[in-house]
Coordinates of C-alpha atoms in Angstrom, one line a residue:
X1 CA -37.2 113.2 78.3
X2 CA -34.5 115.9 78.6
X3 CA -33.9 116.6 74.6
X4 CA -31.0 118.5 74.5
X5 CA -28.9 115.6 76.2
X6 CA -31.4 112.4 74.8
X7 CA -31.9 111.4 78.2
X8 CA -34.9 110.5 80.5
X9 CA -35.3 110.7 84.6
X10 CA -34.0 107.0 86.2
X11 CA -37.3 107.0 87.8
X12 CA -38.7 106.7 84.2
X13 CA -36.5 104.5 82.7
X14 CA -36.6 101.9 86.1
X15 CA -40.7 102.1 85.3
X16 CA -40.3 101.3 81.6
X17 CA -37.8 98.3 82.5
X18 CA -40.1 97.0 85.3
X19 CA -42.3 96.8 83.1
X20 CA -41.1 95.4 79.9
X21 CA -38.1 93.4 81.5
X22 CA -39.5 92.6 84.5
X23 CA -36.4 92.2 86.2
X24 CA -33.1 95.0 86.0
X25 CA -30.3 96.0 87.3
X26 CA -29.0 99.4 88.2
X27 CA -26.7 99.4 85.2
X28 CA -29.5 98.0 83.3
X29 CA -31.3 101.9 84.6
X30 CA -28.3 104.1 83.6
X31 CA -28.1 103.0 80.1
X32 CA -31.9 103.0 79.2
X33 CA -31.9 107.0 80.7
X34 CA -28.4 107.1 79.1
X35 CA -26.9 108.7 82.0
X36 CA -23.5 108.5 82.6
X37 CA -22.2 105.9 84.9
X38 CA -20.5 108.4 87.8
X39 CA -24.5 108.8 88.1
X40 CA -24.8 105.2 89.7
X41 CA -25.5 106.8 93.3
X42 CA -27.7 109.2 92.3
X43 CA -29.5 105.9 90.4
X44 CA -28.8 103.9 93.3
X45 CA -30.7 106.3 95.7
X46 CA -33.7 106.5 92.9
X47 CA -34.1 103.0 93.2
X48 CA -34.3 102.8 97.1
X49 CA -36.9 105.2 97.5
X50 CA -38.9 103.4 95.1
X51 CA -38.6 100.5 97.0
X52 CA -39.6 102.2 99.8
X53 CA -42.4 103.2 98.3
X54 CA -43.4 99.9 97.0
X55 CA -42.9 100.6 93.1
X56 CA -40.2 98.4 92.8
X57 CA -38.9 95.3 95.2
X58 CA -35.3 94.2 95.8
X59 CA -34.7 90.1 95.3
X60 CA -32.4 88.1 97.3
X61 CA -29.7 88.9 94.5
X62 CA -28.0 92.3 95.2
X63 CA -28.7 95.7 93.0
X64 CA -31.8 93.5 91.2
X65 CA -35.4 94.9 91.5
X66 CA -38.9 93.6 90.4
X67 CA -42.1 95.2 89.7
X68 CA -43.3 96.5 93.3
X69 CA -46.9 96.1 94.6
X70 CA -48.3 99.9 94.0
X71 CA -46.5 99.9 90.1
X72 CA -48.3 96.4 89.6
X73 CA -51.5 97.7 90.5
X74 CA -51.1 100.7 88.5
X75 CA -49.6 99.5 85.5
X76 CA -51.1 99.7 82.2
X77 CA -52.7 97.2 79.7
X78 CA -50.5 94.8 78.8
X79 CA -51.2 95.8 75.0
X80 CA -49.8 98.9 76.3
X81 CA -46.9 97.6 77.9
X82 CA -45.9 96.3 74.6
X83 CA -45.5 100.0 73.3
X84 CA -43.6 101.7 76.0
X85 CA -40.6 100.8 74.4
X86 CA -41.6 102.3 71.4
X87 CA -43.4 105.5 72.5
X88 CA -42.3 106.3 75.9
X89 CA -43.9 106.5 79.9
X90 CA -45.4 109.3 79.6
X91 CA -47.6 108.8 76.6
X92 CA -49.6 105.7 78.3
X93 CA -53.0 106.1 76.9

């Protein structure tokens, strides 16, 4: 988490909604990192690579992703899941 502008990395907050939303949007991604929205490409690009890399996985409805194959197989306990909200990514157990 960056401190000085209350944000976190879009990789980070696209984990954290995979997670506990399941389903999200782009938009959905630049407000939980509170980025600004002239970000959306740089958000946009994020999300695509995670794709690519199987974290995440586009639906049939545009600029929506799921929980990819490699983040489901990583993915905490769902006890933990519950408290990423709460305590952040990075402090999974």
């Amino acid at each position: 988490m960056c401190r000085e502008l209350n944000r976190e990395p879009a990789w980070v907050a696209a984990i954290k909604l995979a997670l506990t939303e399941g389903a999200f949007t782009t938009d959905c991604v630049i407000e939980e990192a509170n980025m600004r929205p002239d970000r959306r490409r740089t958000v946009e690009t994020v999300l695509s690579t995670m794709v690519e890399r199987d974290l995440l996985c586009d639906t049939s409805t545009p600029d929506r992703y799921l929980v990819g194959r490699v983040l489901r197989r990583t993915a905490p306990d769902p006890e933990q899941i519950e408290h990423l909200a709460d305590e952040g990514l990075h402090r999974w157990g």
